[in-house]
Amino acid sequence: VKSLSGAIKQLVDEHDVVLFDLPSTMERSEILDAYFPMIQSAESVTFTVSLRKSRFSEVNQLMKYFHNYKVKIKGSIVDHQLKEGAR
Protein backbone atom coordinates (compact mmCIF):
# COMPACT_ATOMS: atom_id res chain seq x y z
CA VAL A 1 0.00 0.00 0.00
CA LYS A 2 1.46 3.32 -1.07
CA SER A 3 -0.77 5.83 0.70
CA LEU A 4 -2.65 6.36 3.93
CA SER A 5 -5.93 6.41 1.99
CA GLY A 6 -5.03 3.09 0.38
CA ALA A 7 -4.09 1.52 3.72
CA ILE A 8 -7.35 2.68 5.31
CA LYS A 9 -9.40 1.39 2.37
CA GLN A 10 -7.66 -1.98 2.65
CA LEU A 11 -8.37 -2.14 6.41
CA VAL A 12 -12.03 -1.24 5.93
CA ASP A 13 -12.44 -3.75 3.07
CA GLU A 14 -10.80 -6.62 4.99
CA HIS A 15 -12.28 -6.13 8.48
CA ASP A 16 -15.74 -5.77 10.00
CA VAL A 17 -14.65 -3.20 12.59
CA VAL A 18 -11.76 -0.75 12.43
CA LEU A 19 -11.00 1.48 15.42
CA PHE A 20 -9.20 4.81 15.16
CA ASP A 21 -8.06 6.52 18.34
CA LEU A 22 -8.07 10.17 17.29
CA PRO A 23 -6.77 13.08 19.36
CA SER A 24 -9.08 15.69 20.83
CA THR A 25 -10.83 18.12 18.53
CA MET A 26 -8.46 20.92 19.56
CA GLU A 27 -5.37 18.93 18.63
CA ARG A 28 -6.93 17.52 15.47
CA SER A 29 -8.12 20.88 14.12
CA GLU A 30 -4.54 22.00 13.53
CA ILE A 31 -3.85 19.14 11.10
CA LEU A 32 -7.35 18.19 9.97
CA ASP A 33 -6.24 17.14 6.48
CA ALA A 34 -4.15 14.31 7.93
CA TYR A 35 -7.27 12.73 9.48
CA PHE A 36 -9.61 13.21 6.53
CA PRO A 37 -8.94 9.74 4.98
CA MET A 38 -10.01 8.08 8.25
CA ILE A 39 -13.12 10.21 8.57
CA GLN A 40 -14.01 9.73 4.92
CA SER A 41 -13.91 5.93 5.32
CA ALA A 42 -16.21 5.82 8.37
CA GLU A 43 -19.72 4.41 8.08
CA SER A 44 -20.45 5.21 11.71
CA VAL A 45 -18.67 6.47 14.81
CA THR A 46 -18.85 5.88 18.54
CA PHE A 47 -17.59 8.65 20.80
CA THR A 48 -15.70 8.13 24.03
CA VAL A 49 -16.64 11.00 26.31
CA SER A 50 -14.77 11.81 29.50
CA LEU A 51 -16.91 13.54 32.11
CA ARG A 52 -13.74 15.04 33.52
CA LYS A 53 -12.42 16.46 30.23
CA SER A 54 -15.21 16.69 27.65
CA ARG A 55 -17.59 19.60 27.28
CA PHE A 56 -21.06 19.39 25.81
CA SER A 57 -20.14 22.01 23.20
CA GLU A 58 -17.23 19.84 21.99
CA VAL A 59 -19.43 16.76 21.68
CA ASN A 60 -22.06 18.79 19.86
CA GLN A 61 -19.38 20.16 17.50
CA LEU A 62 -18.22 16.59 16.75
CA MET A 63 -21.77 15.44 16.09
CA LYS A 64 -22.27 18.28 13.59
CA TYR A 65 -18.91 17.58 11.97
CA PHE A 66 -19.70 13.90 11.32
CA HIS A 67 -23.27 14.72 10.31
CA ASN A 68 -21.88 17.03 7.59
CA TYR A 69 -19.97 14.04 6.17
CA LYS A 70 -23.08 11.82 6.44
CA VAL A 71 -21.39 9.60 9.04
CA LYS A 72 -23.85 8.01 11.47
CA ILE A 73 -23.38 8.43 15.21
CA LYS A 74 -23.57 4.87 16.52
CA GLY A 75 -23.35 5.73 20.21
CA SER A 76 -21.08 6.86 22.98
CA ILE A 77 -19.00 5.42 25.76
CA VAL A 78 -18.95 7.56 28.89
CA ASP A 79 -15.86 7.56 31.08
CA HIS A 80 -17.22 8.70 34.43
CA GLN A 81 -13.80 8.78 36.12
CA LEU A 82 -13.74 12.17 37.81
CA LYS A 83 -10.30 12.00 39.39
CA GLU A 84 -6.92 11.33 37.79
CA GLY A 85 -5.65 7.80 38.46
CA ALA A 86 -8.89 6.47 39.96
CA ARG A 87 -8.80 3.19 38.02
PDB file of N, CA and C in Angstrom, residues 4 9 17-18 20-21 25 32 34 39-40 45 50-51 54 59 61 67 86-87:
ATOM      1  N   LEU A   4      -1.807   6.529   2.760  1.00  0.00           N
ATOM      2  CA  LEU A   4      -2.652   6.363   3.934  1.00  0.00           C
ATOM      3  C   LEU A   4      -4.077   6.025   3.510  1.00  0.00           C
ATOM      4  N   LYS A   9      -8.438   2.110   3.207  1.00  0.00           N
ATOM      5  CA  LYS A   9      -9.402   1.388   2.371  1.00  0.00           C
ATOM      6  C   LYS A   9      -9.201  -0.115   2.504  1.00  0.00           C
ATOM      7  N   VAL A  17     -14.744  -4.366  11.716  1.00  0.00           N
ATOM      8  CA  VAL A  17     -14.652  -3.202  12.592  1.00  0.00           C
ATOM      9  C   VAL A  17     -13.217  -2.692  12.578  1.00  0.00           C
ATOM     10  N   VAL A  18     -13.069  -1.398  12.370  1.00  0.00           N
ATOM     11  CA  VAL A  18     -11.757  -0.751  12.426  1.00  0.00           C
ATOM     12  C   VAL A  18     -11.864   0.405  13.415  1.00  0.00           C
ATOM     13  N   PHE A  20     -10.188   3.750  15.240  1.00  0.00           N
ATOM     14  CA  PHE A  20      -9.195   4.812  15.161  1.00  0.00           C
ATOM     15  C   PHE A  20      -9.251   5.593  16.458  1.00  0.00           C
ATOM     16  N   ASP A  21      -8.141   5.728  17.111  1.00  0.00           N
ATOM     17  CA  ASP A  21      -8.058   6.525  18.335  1.00  0.00           C
ATOM     18  C   ASP A  21      -7.527   7.893  17.926  1.00  0.00           C
ATOM     19  N   THR A  25     -10.489  17.225  19.633  1.00  0.00           N
ATOM     20  CA  THR A  25     -10.830  18.124  18.531  1.00  0.00           C
ATOM     21  C   THR A  25      -9.870  19.301  18.433  1.00  0.00           C
ATOM     22  N   LEU A  32      -6.137  18.887  10.354  1.00  0.00           N
ATOM     23  CA  LEU A  32      -7.354  18.187   9.974  1.00  0.00           C
ATOM     24  C   LEU A  32      -7.183  17.357   8.704  1.00  0.00           C
ATOM     25  N   ALA A  34      -4.792  15.602   7.672  1.00  0.00           N
ATOM     26  CA  ALA A  34      -4.153  14.314   7.928  1.00  0.00           C
ATOM     27  C   ALA A  34      -5.171  13.264   8.360  1.00  0.00           C
ATOM     28  N   ILE A  39     -11.749   9.732   8.423  1.00  0.00           N
ATOM     29  CA  ILE A  39     -13.119  10.212   8.573  1.00  0.00           C
ATOM     30  C   ILE A  39     -13.940   9.876   7.333  1.00  0.00           C
ATOM     31  N   GLN A  40     -13.331  10.017   6.184  1.00  0.00           N
ATOM     32  CA  GLN A  40     -14.009   9.735   4.925  1.00  0.00           C
ATOM     33  C   GLN A  40     -14.401   8.258   4.816  1.00  0.00           C
ATOM     34  N   VAL A  45     -19.642   6.197  13.757  1.00  0.00           N
ATOM     35  CA  VAL A  45     -18.667   6.468  14.807  1.00  0.00           C
ATOM     36  C   VAL A  45     -19.312   6.277  16.176  1.00  0.00           C
ATOM     37  N   SER A  50     -15.260  11.745  28.128  1.00  0.00           N
ATOM     38  CA  SER A  50     -14.774  11.805  29.499  1.00  0.00           C
ATOM     39  C   SER A  50     -15.530  12.899  30.243  1.00  0.00           C
ATOM     40  N   LEU A  51     -16.192  12.530  31.330  1.00  0.00           N
ATOM     41  CA  LEU A  51     -16.913  13.541  32.107  1.00  0.00           C
ATOM     42  C   LEU A  51     -15.955  14.558  32.714  1.00  0.00           C
ATOM     43  N   SER A  54     -14.380  16.304  28.792  1.00  0.00           N
ATOM     44  CA  SER A  54     -15.213  16.693  27.651  1.00  0.00           C
ATOM     45  C   SER A  54     -16.250  17.733  28.039  1.00  0.00           C
ATOM     46  N   VAL A  59     -18.707  17.930  22.186  1.00  0.00           N
ATOM     47  CA  VAL A  59     -19.426  16.761  21.684  1.00  0.00           C
ATOM     48  C   VAL A  59     -20.417  17.192  20.607  1.00  0.00           C
ATOM     49  N   GLN A  61     -20.184  19.786  18.665  1.00  0.00           N
ATOM     50  CA  GLN A  61     -19.382  20.155  17.496  1.00  0.00           C
ATOM     51  C   GLN A  61     -18.985  18.901  16.710  1.00  0.00           C
ATOM     52  N   HIS A  67     -21.999  14.609  11.033  1.00  0.00           N
ATOM     53  CA  HIS A  67     -23.268  14.724  10.311  1.00  0.00           C
ATOM     54  C   HIS A  67     -23.042  15.362   8.937  1.00  0.00           C
ATOM     55  N   ALA A  86      -7.911   7.148  39.113  1.00  0.00           N
ATOM     56  CA  ALA A  86      -8.890   6.467  39.962  1.00  0.00           C
ATOM     57  C   ALA A  86      -9.191   5.040  39.510  1.00  0.00           C
ATOM     58  N   ARG A  87      -8.506   4.540  38.517  1.00  0.00           N
ATOM     59  CA  ARG A  87      -8.800   3.185  38.024  1.00  0.00           C
ATOM     60  C   ARG A  87      -8.090   2.150  38.783  1.00  0.00           C
TER      61      ARG A  87
END
